[in-house]
Each structure stands twice: as C-alpha cells, then as structure tokens.
C-alpha cells in the first residue's frame, strides 16, 4: 500500500497542492489529473524521491519507498545509441539480466528496430522504448508521467493491457494523465 499523508508543496509562494491525503492498495491504479501546472509531475517526482518532501510523508507499506520504475515526460533515451544499446545501458544501470532485453523489444514492438539509432525513431517508438524499461526488471510500484504520450491507438491499447497485467499481479501504478483510463481511482489536483 502507498500512503500520501498531508503532503503539501509550495513553489514561488504558491501551493501546488496542500494537505493531500490518499491511499493506493496493491492491484490499484491511481490516476492523477489536473490542468497544466497543477503539480501532477511534481507529485510524481516527489513520490519517486526526486523532489524533497516539504510537508507530510509518503509511505510504502508503512516504510520508505522501495525500488520503483519512474518514467517521466522525457523518455531518457540516448539518441546516438541503438534500441538494443539503450536497453543494455538501462539493464546495466538497474542491475538486471540482459536476457530480458530481447523479450522487452519484442513486447514493445521494436525488435525489428534493435539496430536502429534512437534518433531515427518516431516519437511513438521512442515512448515504447522508454516503456520497455518496465519489462526489464520487476518492480511493485510504477510511477508514470503521461505514459501514453505519442502512442498510436495500438500502442495505447498495449499500454492499458500492460498496466492491467501489472495490477493483476498486485502491482501499484501511479499515473499522471490528461486522458484518464476507464478504470482506477482518480485524484484531481
């Protein structure tokens, strides 16, 4: 279970959110919605530990946050590496087996592009490459910032199925989105 307790965040003398409280249990999706600049990405970065908590606390099963997968607005892809090299780099950084790379490329539909430089990929293919990280190593908590950005209809359907599979395995997904899914809890900032 993920618990956000009395979270507040102030930027330039303005609260993006104040005394925010919510819980997300295993097998649940929390969708964070709101206008541009409302604090969605800030909240996700705070949960991921990239931004210091100003007020309140974030707990995972009554402890600090464990290993997690965070995919933000930027894909975090190296343009001058191939698809496969990007996944090899990520695999080395997260200390996981290279055996999962081929499976991940196949799952996201990029296996035939494995030797293509990332700079030659479309925006949707780059997003698929970023999302392939979710498949390299299991993590109970996924934090996704606009995960469907640049994905075509088929890619959107694949992403929904991937999220549903993760939830079925008792995972937790926190996703900021302007296009809410038809399932999960919604938190509007």
PDB file of C-alpha atoms in Angstrom:
ATOM      1  CA  UNK A   1       0.000   0.000   0.000  1.00  0.00           C
ATOM      2  CA  UNK A   2       1.157   3.515  -0.853  1.00  0.00           C
ATOM      3  CA  UNK A   3       0.068   6.259   1.510  1.00  0.00           C
ATOM      4  CA  UNK A   4       0.332  10.002   0.912  1.00  0.00           C
ATOM      5  CA  UNK A   5      -0.198  11.806   4.199  1.00  0.00           C
ATOM      6  CA  UNK A   6      -0.745  15.559   4.499  1.00  0.00           C
ATOM      7  CA  UNK A   7       1.519  16.304   1.528  1.00  0.00           C
ATOM      8  CA  UNK A   8       1.995  19.947   0.649  1.00  0.00           C
ATOM      9  CA  UNK A   9       4.258  21.509  -1.925  1.00  0.00           C
ATOM     10  CA  UNK A  10       4.866  25.200  -2.401  1.00  0.00           C
ATOM     11  CA  UNK A  11       6.646  26.753  -5.366  1.00  0.00           C
ATOM     12  CA  UNK A  12       7.220  30.501  -5.753  1.00  0.00           C
ATOM     13  CA  UNK A  13       4.927  31.311  -2.816  1.00  0.00           C
ATOM     14  CA  UNK A  14       2.056  29.292  -4.296  1.00  0.00           C
ATOM     15  CA  UNK A  15       0.861  25.869  -3.162  1.00  0.00           C
ATOM     16  CA  UNK A  16       0.613  23.357  -5.982  1.00  0.00           C
ATOM     17  CA  UNK A  17      -1.161  21.043  -3.560  1.00  0.00           C
ATOM     18  CA  UNK A  18      -1.875  21.284   0.129  1.00  0.00           C
ATOM     19  CA  UNK A  19      -2.549  18.588   2.758  1.00  0.00           C
ATOM     20  CA  UNK A  20      -3.006  15.918   0.119  1.00  0.00           C
ATOM     21  CA  UNK A  21      -4.100  12.548   1.504  1.00  0.00           C
ATOM     22  CA  UNK A  22      -4.769   9.335  -0.371  1.00  0.00           C
ATOM     23  CA  UNK A  23      -4.007   5.629  -0.263  1.00  0.00           C
ATOM     24  CA  UNK A  24      -3.402   3.192  -3.086  1.00  0.00           C
ATOM     25  CA  UNK A  25      -3.560  -0.528  -2.388  1.00  0.00           C
ATOM     26  CA  UNK A  26      -1.876  -3.345  -4.272  1.00  0.00           C
ATOM     27  CA  UNK A  27      -3.640  -4.054  -7.536  1.00  0.00           C
ATOM     28  CA  UNK A  28      -4.809  -0.427  -7.878  1.00  0.00           C
ATOM     29  CA  UNK A  29      -4.195   2.380 -10.340  1.00  0.00           C
ATOM     30  CA  UNK A  30      -4.200   5.975  -9.120  1.00  0.00           C
ATOM     31  CA  UNK A  31      -4.702   8.440 -11.961  1.00  0.00           C
ATOM     32  CA  UNK A  32      -3.580  11.968 -11.233  1.00  0.00           C
ATOM     33  CA  UNK A  33      -5.375  14.538 -13.348  1.00  0.00           C
ATOM     34  CA  UNK A  34      -5.477  18.316 -13.466  1.00  0.00           C
ATOM     35  CA  UNK A  35      -4.637  21.338 -15.546  1.00  0.00           C
ATOM     36  CA  UNK A  36      -1.153  22.065 -16.831  1.00  0.00           C
ATOM     37  CA  UNK A  37       0.952  23.391 -13.964  1.00  0.00           C
ATOM     38  CA  UNK A  38      -1.297  21.918 -11.265  1.00  0.00           C
ATOM     39  CA  UNK A  39       1.510  19.817  -9.774  1.00  0.00           C
ATOM     40  CA  UNK A  40       0.981  16.386 -11.323  1.00  0.00           C
ATOM     41  CA  UNK A  41       4.608  15.875 -12.378  1.00  0.00           C
ATOM     42  CA  UNK A  42       5.868  17.437  -9.151  1.00  0.00           C
ATOM     43  CA  UNK A  43       3.813  14.975  -7.118  1.00  0.00           C
ATOM     44  CA  UNK A  44       5.123  12.034  -9.158  1.00  0.00           C
ATOM     45  CA  UNK A  45       8.723  13.191  -8.732  1.00  0.00           C
ATOM     46  CA  UNK A  46       8.137  13.602  -5.021  1.00  0.00           C
ATOM     47  CA  UNK A  47       6.780  10.043  -4.730  1.00  0.00           C
ATOM     48  CA  UNK A  48       9.798   8.792  -6.713  1.00  0.00           C
ATOM     49  CA  UNK A  49      12.160  10.604  -4.349  1.00  0.00           C
ATOM     50  CA  UNK A  50      13.478  13.103  -6.913  1.00  0.00           C
ATOM     51  CA  UNK A  51      11.991  16.101  -5.103  1.00  0.00           C
ATOM     52  CA  UNK A  52      12.311  16.582  -1.360  1.00  0.00           C
ATOM     53  CA  UNK A  53       9.096  16.444   0.634  1.00  0.00           C
ATOM     54  CA  UNK A  54       8.326  19.853   2.116  1.00  0.00           C
ATOM     55  CA  UNK A  55       5.411  18.826   4.336  1.00  0.00           C
ATOM     56  CA  UNK A  56       3.802  15.465   5.056  1.00  0.00           C
ATOM     57  CA  UNK A  57       5.057  11.994   4.311  1.00  0.00           C
ATOM     58  CA  UNK A  58       4.952   9.225   1.728  1.00  0.00           C
ATOM     59  CA  UNK A  59       4.962   5.627   2.888  1.00  0.00           C
ATOM     60  CA  UNK A  60       5.036   2.279   1.120  1.00  0.00           C
ATOM     61  CA  UNK A  61       3.708  -0.422   3.430  1.00  0.00           C
ATOM     62  CA  UNK A  62       4.494   1.899   6.355  1.00  0.00           C
ATOM     63  CA  UNK A  63       8.119   2.314   5.252  1.00  0.00           C
ATOM     64  CA  UNK A  64      10.051   4.466   2.806  1.00  0.00           C
ATOM     65  CA  UNK A  65       9.559   3.861  -0.922  1.00  0.00           C
ATOM     66  CA  UNK A  66      11.172   0.690  -2.358  1.00  0.00           C
ATOM     67  CA  UNK A  67      12.667   0.182  -5.781  1.00  0.00           C
ATOM     68  CA  UNK A  68      10.328   1.556  -8.373  1.00  0.00           C
ATOM     69  CA  UNK A  69      10.012   2.343 -12.054  1.00  0.00           C
ATOM     70  CA  UNK A  70       9.673   6.026 -12.913  1.00  0.00           C
ATOM     71  CA  UNK A  71       9.086   7.196 -16.467  1.00  0.00           C
ATOM     72  CA  UNK A  72       8.693  10.942 -16.796  1.00  0.00           C
ATOM     73  CA  UNK A  73       7.904  13.352 -19.617  1.00  0.00           C
ATOM     74  CA  UNK A  74      11.372  12.913 -21.078  1.00  0.00           C
ATOM     75  CA  UNK A  75      11.980   9.416 -22.401  1.00  0.00           C
ATOM     76  CA  UNK A  76      15.526   9.203 -21.033  1.00  0.00           C
ATOM     77  CA  UNK A  77      16.798   7.694 -24.273  1.00  0.00           C
ATOM     78  CA  UNK A  78      20.310   8.196 -25.655  1.00  0.00           C
ATOM     79  CA  UNK A  79      19.878   9.386 -29.280  1.00  0.00           C
ATOM     80  CA  UNK A  80      23.201   8.014 -30.545  1.00  0.00           C
ATOM     81  CA  UNK A  81      22.661   4.524 -29.185  1.00  0.00           C
ATOM     82  CA  UNK A  82      20.608   1.845 -30.899  1.00  0.00           C
ATOM     83  CA  UNK A  83      17.387   0.499 -29.445  1.00  0.00           C
ATOM     84  CA  UNK A  84      19.246  -2.545 -28.147  1.00  0.00           C
ATOM     85  CA  UNK A  85      22.146  -0.473 -26.767  1.00  0.00           C
ATOM     86  CA  UNK A  86      19.722   1.786 -24.914  1.00  0.00           C
ATOM     87  CA  UNK A  87      18.122  -1.236 -23.262  1.00  0.00           C
ATOM     88  CA  UNK A  88      21.543  -2.726 -22.492  1.00  0.00           C
ATOM     89  CA  UNK A  89      22.533   0.527 -20.786  1.00  0.00           C
ATOM     90  CA  UNK A  90      19.330   0.637 -18.760  1.00  0.00           C
ATOM     91  CA  UNK A  91      19.734  -3.035 -17.896  1.00  0.00           C
ATOM     92  CA  UNK A  92      23.249  -2.380 -16.582  1.00  0.00           C
ATOM     93  CA  UNK A  93      22.075   0.653 -14.586  1.00  0.00           C
ATOM     94  CA  UNK A  94      19.265  -1.255 -12.878  1.00  0.00           C
ATOM     95  CA  UNK A  95      21.428  -4.357 -12.459  1.00  0.00           C
ATOM     96  CA  UNK A  96      19.240  -6.859 -14.236  1.00  0.00           C
ATOM     97  CA  UNK A  97      19.792  -9.705 -16.680  1.00  0.00           C
ATOM     98  CA  UNK A  98      20.394  -8.905 -20.342  1.00  0.00           C
ATOM     99  CA  UNK A  99      18.171 -11.890 -21.156  1.00  0.00           C
ATOM    100  CA  UNK A 100      15.103  -9.676 -20.723  1.00  0.00           C
ATOM    101  CA  UNK A 101      16.199  -7.220 -23.439  1.00  0.00           C
ATOM    102  CA  UNK A 102      15.080  -9.312 -26.406  1.00  0.00           C
ATOM    103  CA  UNK A 103      11.745 -10.065 -24.741  1.00  0.00           C
ATOM    104  CA  UNK A 104      11.215  -6.385 -23.932  1.00  0.00           C
ATOM    105  CA  UNK A 105      11.987  -5.297 -27.508  1.00  0.00           C
ATOM    106  CA  UNK A 106       9.549  -7.882 -28.817  1.00  0.00           C
ATOM    107  CA  UNK A 107       6.828  -6.885 -26.340  1.00  0.00           C
ATOM    108  CA  UNK A 108       7.015  -3.180 -27.247  1.00  0.00           C
ATOM    109  CA  UNK A 109       7.190  -3.899 -30.969  1.00  0.00           C
ATOM    110  CA  UNK A 110      10.745  -2.689 -31.545  1.00  0.00           C
ATOM    111  CA  UNK A 111      12.615  -5.944 -32.161  1.00  0.00           C
ATOM    112  CA  UNK A 112      12.997  -5.246 -35.882  1.00  0.00           C
ATOM    113  CA  UNK A 113      14.475  -1.827 -34.979  1.00  0.00           C
ATOM    114  CA  UNK A 114      17.015  -3.197 -32.493  1.00  0.00           C
ATOM    115  CA  UNK A 115      19.970  -1.922 -34.557  1.00  0.00           C
ATOM    116  CA  UNK A 116      18.370   1.436 -35.377  1.00  0.00           C
ATOM    117  CA  UNK A 117      19.704   4.562 -33.730  1.00  0.00           C
ATOM    118  CA  UNK A 118      17.189   6.060 -31.320  1.00  0.00           C
ATOM    119  CA  UNK A 119      17.426   9.400 -33.137  1.00  0.00           C
ATOM    120  CA  UNK A 120      15.846   7.721 -36.187  1.00  0.00           C
ATOM    121  CA  UNK A 121      12.757   6.542 -34.277  1.00  0.00           C
ATOM    122  CA  UNK A 122       9.377   8.254 -34.298  1.00  0.00           C
ATOM    123  CA  UNK A 123       8.043   9.892 -31.120  1.00  0.00           C
ATOM    124  CA  UNK A 124       5.767   6.896 -30.520  1.00  0.00           C
ATOM    125  CA  UNK A 125       8.617   4.423 -30.965  1.00  0.00           C
ATOM    126  CA  UNK A 126      10.739   6.435 -28.520  1.00  0.00           C
ATOM    127  CA  UNK A 127       7.919   6.254 -25.974  1.00  0.00           C
ATOM    128  CA  UNK A 128       7.665   2.487 -26.494  1.00  0.00           C
ATOM    129  CA  UNK A 129      11.428   2.239 -25.938  1.00  0.00           C
ATOM    130  CA  UNK A 130      11.087   4.214 -22.696  1.00  0.00           C
ATOM    131  CA  UNK A 131       8.203   1.987 -21.561  1.00  0.00           C
ATOM    132  CA  UNK A 132      10.303  -1.121 -22.297  1.00  0.00           C
ATOM    133  CA  UNK A 133      12.104  -0.365 -19.016  1.00  0.00           C
ATOM    134  CA  UNK A 134       9.034  -1.607 -17.190  1.00  0.00           C
ATOM    135  CA  UNK A 135       9.692  -5.049 -18.653  1.00  0.00           C
ATOM    136  CA  UNK A 136      13.388  -5.327 -17.836  1.00  0.00           C
ATOM    137  CA  UNK A 137      13.023  -5.758 -14.102  1.00  0.00           C
ATOM    138  CA  UNK A 138      10.016  -6.397 -11.923  1.00  0.00           C
ATOM    139  CA  UNK A 139       9.042  -3.620  -9.556  1.00  0.00           C
ATOM    140  CA  UNK A 140       5.878  -3.421  -7.455  1.00  0.00           C
ATOM    141  CA  UNK A 141       5.463   0.340  -7.983  1.00  0.00           C
ATOM    142  CA  UNK A 142       5.254   2.100 -11.347  1.00  0.00           C
ATOM    143  CA  UNK A 143       5.184   5.889 -11.492  1.00  0.00           C
ATOM    144  CA  UNK A 144       4.289   7.064 -14.978  1.00  0.00           C
ATOM    145  CA  UNK A 145       4.024  10.650 -16.194  1.00  0.00           C
ATOM    146  CA  UNK A 146       1.781  10.849 -19.256  1.00  0.00           C
ATOM    147  CA  UNK A 147       2.695   7.277 -20.278  1.00  0.00           C
ATOM    148  CA  UNK A 148       0.539   7.305 -23.421  1.00  0.00           C
ATOM    149  CA  UNK A 149       2.121  10.420 -24.922  1.00  0.00           C
ATOM    150  CA  UNK A 150       2.820   9.941 -28.665  1.00  0.00           C
ATOM    151  CA  UNK A 151       1.424   6.389 -28.734  1.00  0.00           C
ATOM    152  CA  UNK A 152      -0.914   5.423 -31.562  1.00  0.00           C
ATOM    153  CA  UNK A 153      -4.183   3.577 -30.921  1.00  0.00           C
ATOM    154  CA  UNK A 154      -2.487   0.177 -30.926  1.00  0.00           C
ATOM    155  CA  UNK A 155       0.186   1.486 -28.559  1.00  0.00           C
ATOM    156  CA  UNK A 156      -2.444   2.923 -26.217  1.00  0.00           C
ATOM    157  CA  UNK A 157      -4.235  -0.458 -26.116  1.00  0.00           C
ATOM    158  CA  UNK A 158      -0.929  -2.233 -25.441  1.00  0.00           C
ATOM    159  CA  UNK A 159      -0.179   0.192 -22.584  1.00  0.00           C
ATOM    160  CA  UNK A 160      -3.603  -0.319 -21.000  1.00  0.00           C
ATOM    161  CA  UNK A 161      -3.109  -4.093 -21.156  1.00  0.00           C
ATOM    162  CA  UNK A 162       0.388  -3.775 -19.672  1.00  0.00           C
ATOM    163  CA  UNK A 163      -0.958  -1.706 -16.775  1.00  0.00           C
ATOM    164  CA  UNK A 164      -3.810  -4.166 -16.210  1.00  0.00           C
ATOM    165  CA  UNK A 165      -1.333  -7.081 -16.155  1.00  0.00           C
ATOM    166  CA  UNK A 166       0.800  -5.281 -13.583  1.00  0.00           C
ATOM    167  CA  UNK A 167      -2.262  -4.610 -11.426  1.00  0.00           C
ATOM    168  CA  UNK A 168      -3.372  -8.253 -11.759  1.00  0.00           C
ATOM    169  CA  UNK A 169      -0.004  -9.242 -10.273  1.00  0.00           C
ATOM    170  CA  UNK A 170      -0.725  -6.985  -7.266  1.00  0.00           C
ATOM    171  CA  UNK A 171       1.384  -4.108  -8.537  1.00  0.00           C
ATOM    172  CA  UNK A 172       0.603  -0.436  -7.965  1.00  0.00           C
ATOM    173  CA  UNK A 173       0.534   2.181 -10.723  1.00  0.00           C
ATOM    174  CA  UNK A 174       0.501   5.937 -10.173  1.00  0.00           C
ATOM    175  CA  UNK A 175      -0.031   7.745 -13.484  1.00  0.00           C
ATOM    176  CA  UNK A 176      -0.470  11.402 -14.352  1.00  0.00           C
ATOM    177  CA  UNK A 177      -2.653  11.700 -17.388  1.00  0.00           C
ATOM    178  CA  UNK A 178      -4.820  14.116 -19.329  1.00  0.00           C
ATOM    179  CA  UNK A 179      -6.654  11.155 -20.867  1.00  0.00           C
ATOM    180  CA  UNK A 180      -7.987   9.128 -17.935  1.00  0.00           C
ATOM    181  CA  UNK A 181      -8.389   5.376 -18.219  1.00  0.00           C
ATOM    182  CA  UNK A 182     -11.763   3.757 -17.663  1.00  0.00           C
ATOM    183  CA  UNK A 183     -10.504   2.016 -14.517  1.00  0.00           C
ATOM    184  CA  UNK A 184      -8.712   3.004 -11.333  1.00  0.00           C
ATOM    185  CA  UNK A 185      -9.044   5.805  -8.805  1.00  0.00           C
ATOM    186  CA  UNK A 186      -8.764   9.442  -9.839  1.00  0.00           C
ATOM    187  CA  UNK A 187      -7.056  12.203  -7.876  1.00  0.00           C
ATOM    188  CA  UNK A 188      -7.627  15.646  -9.351  1.00  0.00           C
ATOM    189  CA  UNK A 189      -5.111  18.375  -8.489  1.00  0.00           C
TER     190      UNK A 189
END
